[in-house]
Tab-separated table of C-alpha atoms and ligand atoms in Angstrom:
chain	number	residue	atom	x	y	z
A	23	UNK	CA	111.156	76.094	108.373
A	24	UNK	CA	110.585	75.278	104.733
A	25	UNK	CA	110.209	78.980	104.019
A	26	UNK	CA	113.979	79.298	104.617
A	27	UNK	CA	116.850	77.646	102.780
A	28	UNK	CA	120.645	77.589	103.021
A	29	UNK	CA	122.873	79.285	100.462
A	30	UNK	CA	126.393	77.979	99.832
A	31	UNK	CA	128.599	80.975	99.135
A	32	UNK	CA	132.195	81.816	98.350
A	33	UNK	CA	133.566	85.039	99.788
A	34	UNK	CA	134.569	87.511	97.089
A	35	UNK	CA	137.389	88.811	99.307
A	36	UNK	CA	139.048	85.799	101.016
A	37	UNK	CA	137.671	83.091	98.649
A	38	UNK	CA	136.620	80.865	101.550
A	39	UNK	CA	133.299	79.010	101.566
A	40	UNK	CA	130.500	79.752	104.004
A	41	UNK	CA	126.776	79.277	104.422
A	42	UNK	CA	123.980	81.779	104.867
A	43	UNK	CA	120.236	81.506	105.322
A	44	UNK	CA	117.752	82.996	102.873
A	45	UNK	CA	113.979	83.277	102.571
A	46	UNK	CA	111.849	81.773	99.847
A	47	UNK	CA	109.942	84.823	98.714
A	48	UNK	CA	107.076	82.790	97.303
A	49	UNK	CA	106.316	81.521	100.823
A	50	UNK	CA	105.982	84.997	102.327
A	51	UNK	CA	102.620	86.729	102.545
A	52	UNK	CA	103.002	90.507	102.138
A	53	UNK	CA	100.853	92.345	104.674
A	54	UNK	CA	101.294	95.823	103.193
A	55	UNK	CA	103.607	97.921	101.024
A	56	UNK	CA	104.590	101.526	101.788
A	57	UNK	CA	104.672	104.247	99.127
A	58	UNK	CA	108.463	103.764	98.806
A	59	UNK	CA	108.045	99.985	98.279
A	60	UNK	CA	108.997	98.969	101.827
A	61	UNK	CA	107.189	95.661	102.354
A	62	UNK	CA	105.896	94.117	105.548
A	63	UNK	CA	105.705	90.344	105.744
A	64	UNK	CA	103.592	88.024	107.823
A	65	UNK	CA	106.598	85.894	108.760
A	66	UNK	CA	110.219	86.238	107.652
A	67	UNK	CA	111.491	89.446	106.007
A	68	UNK	CA	113.460	88.445	102.877
A	69	UNK	CA	115.679	91.534	102.661
A	70	UNK	CA	117.058	90.908	106.184
A	71	UNK	CA	119.004	88.097	104.501
A	72	UNK	CA	120.193	89.798	101.309
A	73	UNK	CA	123.591	90.764	102.746
A	74	UNK	CA	126.059	87.876	102.941
A	75	UNK	CA	128.567	88.324	105.769
A	76	UNK	CA	131.729	86.211	105.518
A	77	UNK	CA	132.535	84.698	108.937
A	78	UNK	CA	136.214	84.276	107.955
A	79	UNK	CA	137.128	87.866	107.080
A	80	UNK	CA	134.129	90.119	107.795
A	81	UNK	CA	133.498	91.119	104.174
A	82	UNK	CA	129.791	91.792	103.562
A	83	UNK	CA	128.269	91.819	100.103
A	84	UNK	CA	125.139	91.578	98.008
A	85	UNK	CA	125.147	89.074	95.182
A	86	UNK	CA	124.358	92.013	92.913
A	87	UNK	CA	127.589	93.907	93.749
A	88	UNK	CA	129.017	95.084	90.444
A	89	UNK	CA	132.640	95.410	91.539
A	90	UNK	CA	135.234	93.240	93.265
A	91	UNK	CA	136.949	94.145	96.537
A	92	UNK	CA	140.617	95.066	96.389
A	93	UNK	CA	143.241	93.155	98.399
A	94	UNK	CA	143.724	96.185	100.654
A	95	UNK	CA	140.271	95.693	102.111
A	96	UNK	CA	141.547	92.609	103.988
A	97	UNK	CA	143.660	94.891	106.178
A	98	UNK	CA	140.734	97.173	106.931
A	99	UNK	CA	138.173	94.566	107.989
A	100	UNK	CA	137.788	92.613	111.211
A	101	UNK	CA	135.451	89.665	111.609
A	102	UNK	CA	132.034	90.240	113.154
A	103	UNK	CA	130.344	88.098	115.816
A	104	UNK	CA	128.373	85.251	114.268
A	105	UNK	CA	124.996	86.921	114.203
A	106	UNK	CA	124.385	86.151	110.568
A	107	UNK	CA	124.449	82.430	109.792
A	108	UNK	CA	121.078	81.714	111.394
A	109	UNK	CA	117.829	83.582	111.832
A	110	UNK	CA	118.093	87.368	111.608
A	111	UNK	CA	116.029	90.160	113.102
A	112	UNK	CA	115.968	93.911	112.445
A	113	UNK	CA	118.938	94.469	114.787
A	114	UNK	CA	121.226	91.853	113.191
A	115	UNK	CA	120.064	92.839	109.707
A	116	UNK	CA	121.067	96.434	110.495
A	117	UNK	CA	124.578	95.281	111.443
A	118	UNK	CA	124.856	93.293	108.205
A	119	UNK	CA	123.761	96.284	106.089
A	120	UNK	CA	126.095	98.610	107.987
A	121	UNK	CA	129.070	96.410	107.126
A	122	UNK	CA	127.860	95.996	103.513
A	123	UNK	CA	127.634	99.792	103.143
A	124	UNK	CA	131.199	100.150	104.489
A	125	UNK	CA	132.480	97.530	102.028
A	126	UNK	CA	130.486	98.980	99.113
A	127	UNK	CA	131.910	102.453	99.818
A	128	UNK	CA	135.468	101.095	99.940
A	129	UNK	CA	135.108	99.407	96.572
A	130	UNK	CA	133.249	102.391	95.100
A	131	UNK	CA	130.064	100.566	94.152
A	132	UNK	CA	127.740	102.210	91.659
A	133	UNK	CA	124.837	104.484	92.614
A	134	UNK	CA	122.212	101.805	91.993
A	135	UNK	CA	123.769	99.420	94.539
A	136	UNK	CA	124.374	102.223	97.060
A	137	UNK	CA	120.775	103.478	96.722
A	138	UNK	CA	119.363	100.013	97.312
A	139	UNK	CA	121.586	99.417	100.393
A	140	UNK	CA	120.539	102.736	101.921
A	141	UNK	CA	116.841	102.154	101.149
A	142	UNK	CA	116.863	98.820	102.912
A	143	UNK	CA	118.756	100.345	105.825
A	144	UNK	CA	116.057	103.059	106.026
A	145	UNK	CA	113.299	100.417	106.046
A	146	UNK	CA	115.031	98.467	108.838
A	147	UNK	CA	115.147	101.653	110.914
A	148	UNK	CA	111.480	102.332	110.110
A	149	UNK	CA	110.661	98.879	111.489
A	150	UNK	CA	112.732	99.654	114.575
A	151	UNK	CA	110.958	102.998	115.047
A	152	UNK	CA	114.159	105.046	114.681
A	153	UNK	CA	112.946	108.062	112.705
A	154	UNK	CA	116.263	109.930	112.822
A	155	UNK	CA	118.290	107.082	111.335
A	156	UNK	CA	115.516	106.282	108.843
A	157	UNK	CA	115.582	109.831	107.458
A	158	UNK	CA	119.379	109.944	107.344
A	159	UNK	CA	119.401	106.785	105.228
A	160	UNK	CA	116.555	107.990	103.003
A	161	UNK	CA	118.632	111.106	102.373
A	162	UNK	CA	121.620	108.992	101.304
A	163	UNK	CA	119.365	106.863	99.088
A	164	UNK	CA	117.952	110.028	97.487
A	165	UNK	CA	121.437	111.303	96.639
A	166	UNK	CA	122.317	107.984	94.993
A	167	UNK	CA	118.996	107.726	93.096
A	168	UNK	CA	119.695	111.205	91.754
A	169	UNK	CA	123.083	109.857	90.645
A	170	UNK	CA	121.372	106.892	88.964
A	171	UNK	CA	118.987	109.219	87.129
A	172	UNK	CA	121.656	111.645	85.978
A	173	UNK	CA	124.398	109.166	85.249
A	174	UNK	CA	122.841	106.408	83.204
A	175	UNK	CA	120.678	105.809	80.202
A	176	UNK	CA	117.902	103.915	81.924
A	177	UNK	CA	115.533	102.137	79.601
A	178	UNK	CA	112.683	102.980	81.942
A	179	UNK	CA	113.471	105.810	84.359
A	180	UNK	CA	109.944	106.067	85.778
A	181	UNK	CA	110.556	104.161	89.031
A	182	UNK	CA	113.733	106.117	89.801
A	183	UNK	CA	111.975	109.422	89.022
A	184	UNK	CA	109.025	108.453	91.202
A	185	UNK	CA	111.345	107.470	94.069
A	186	UNK	CA	113.234	110.774	93.841
A	187	UNK	CA	109.857	112.502	94.284
A	188	UNK	CA	108.738	110.160	97.057
A	189	UNK	CA	111.970	110.446	99.066
A	190	UNK	CA	111.828	114.229	98.795
A	191	UNK	CA	108.236	114.072	100.092
A	192	UNK	CA	109.247	111.854	103.022
A	193	UNK	CA	112.085	114.247	103.848
A	194	UNK	CA	109.777	117.256	103.836
A	195	UNK	CA	111.043	118.788	100.572
A	196	UNK	CA	107.546	119.175	99.183
A	197	UNK	CA	108.355	121.553	96.330
A	198	UNK	CA	110.923	119.161	94.905
A	199	UNK	CA	108.535	116.257	95.458
A	200	UNK	CA	105.797	118.011	93.450
A	201	UNK	CA	108.281	118.781	90.670
A	202	UNK	CA	109.169	115.078	90.306
A	203	UNK	CA	105.611	113.759	90.751
A	204	UNK	CA	104.334	116.121	88.064
A	205	UNK	CA	107.114	115.045	85.714
A	206	UNK	CA	106.260	111.359	86.161
A	207	UNK	CA	102.485	111.895	86.045
A	208	UNK	CA	102.683	113.914	82.815
A	209	UNK	CA	105.340	111.874	81.002
A	210	UNK	CA	103.854	109.413	78.543
A	211	UNK	CA	107.126	107.478	78.491
A	212	UNK	CA	106.691	106.626	82.161
A	213	UNK	CA	104.959	103.376	83.097
A	214	UNK	CA	101.245	103.494	83.925
A	215	UNK	CA	101.937	102.076	87.406
A	216	UNK	CA	104.419	104.830	88.288
A	217	UNK	CA	102.251	107.578	86.760
A	218	UNK	CA	99.383	106.356	88.954
A	219	UNK	CA	101.585	106.285	92.073
A	220	UNK	CA	102.955	109.752	91.306
A	221	UNK	CA	99.400	111.154	90.987
A	222	UNK	CA	98.435	109.520	94.311
A	223	UNK	CA	101.446	110.968	96.165
A	224	UNK	CA	101.003	114.361	94.487
A	225	UNK	CA	97.375	114.336	95.636
A	226	UNK	CA	98.408	113.520	99.205
A	227	UNK	CA	100.592	116.647	99.239
A	228	UNK	CA	97.752	118.856	97.974
A	229	UNK	CA	95.531	117.696	100.837
A	230	UNK	CA	98.119	118.479	103.543
B	30	ZN	ZN1	135.841	86.304	103.490
């Protein structure tokens, strides 16, 4: 199991120590990547392990969380069964992300964090074949990416703009998708990689 390692963590809510498993990305062969950057791995799926779930208080967090939980959250959380300290699958990863989304909402995390949580939740449901939940989470991710685009001065907005187009396409809002793909494809400030992707996705809509 050298493709996994153990992280030593301190809970940001109760300050107690706990351990969590994680995947060495360099050891994972990527089989394919979807047009919204969902990756499929030969063995372990690294993002199943991104959420740390504290076994002492039930607080779930990403190491990238920008804010700290308030004391009041302790009253609102109950501990979860210990599904998270060992190997995870799509079902246990979904539970971890669900709790992380609850915690992130309570501490009013920024749009970038919320968008990434919802995207990964959508991918987990794609893996599980649950189309309804996948689309609901893509819709949430789209709302937060729109917030990221409107609310910040991104140095390079091309990936966010492309994703706004791509999520609209996946949700059947083709007119909006074309609007965003054409913006990315025709904007010289956007990266070459995203302009290429936008042209590809735009093309796929023309051939429908
Ligand atoms: Zn804790």
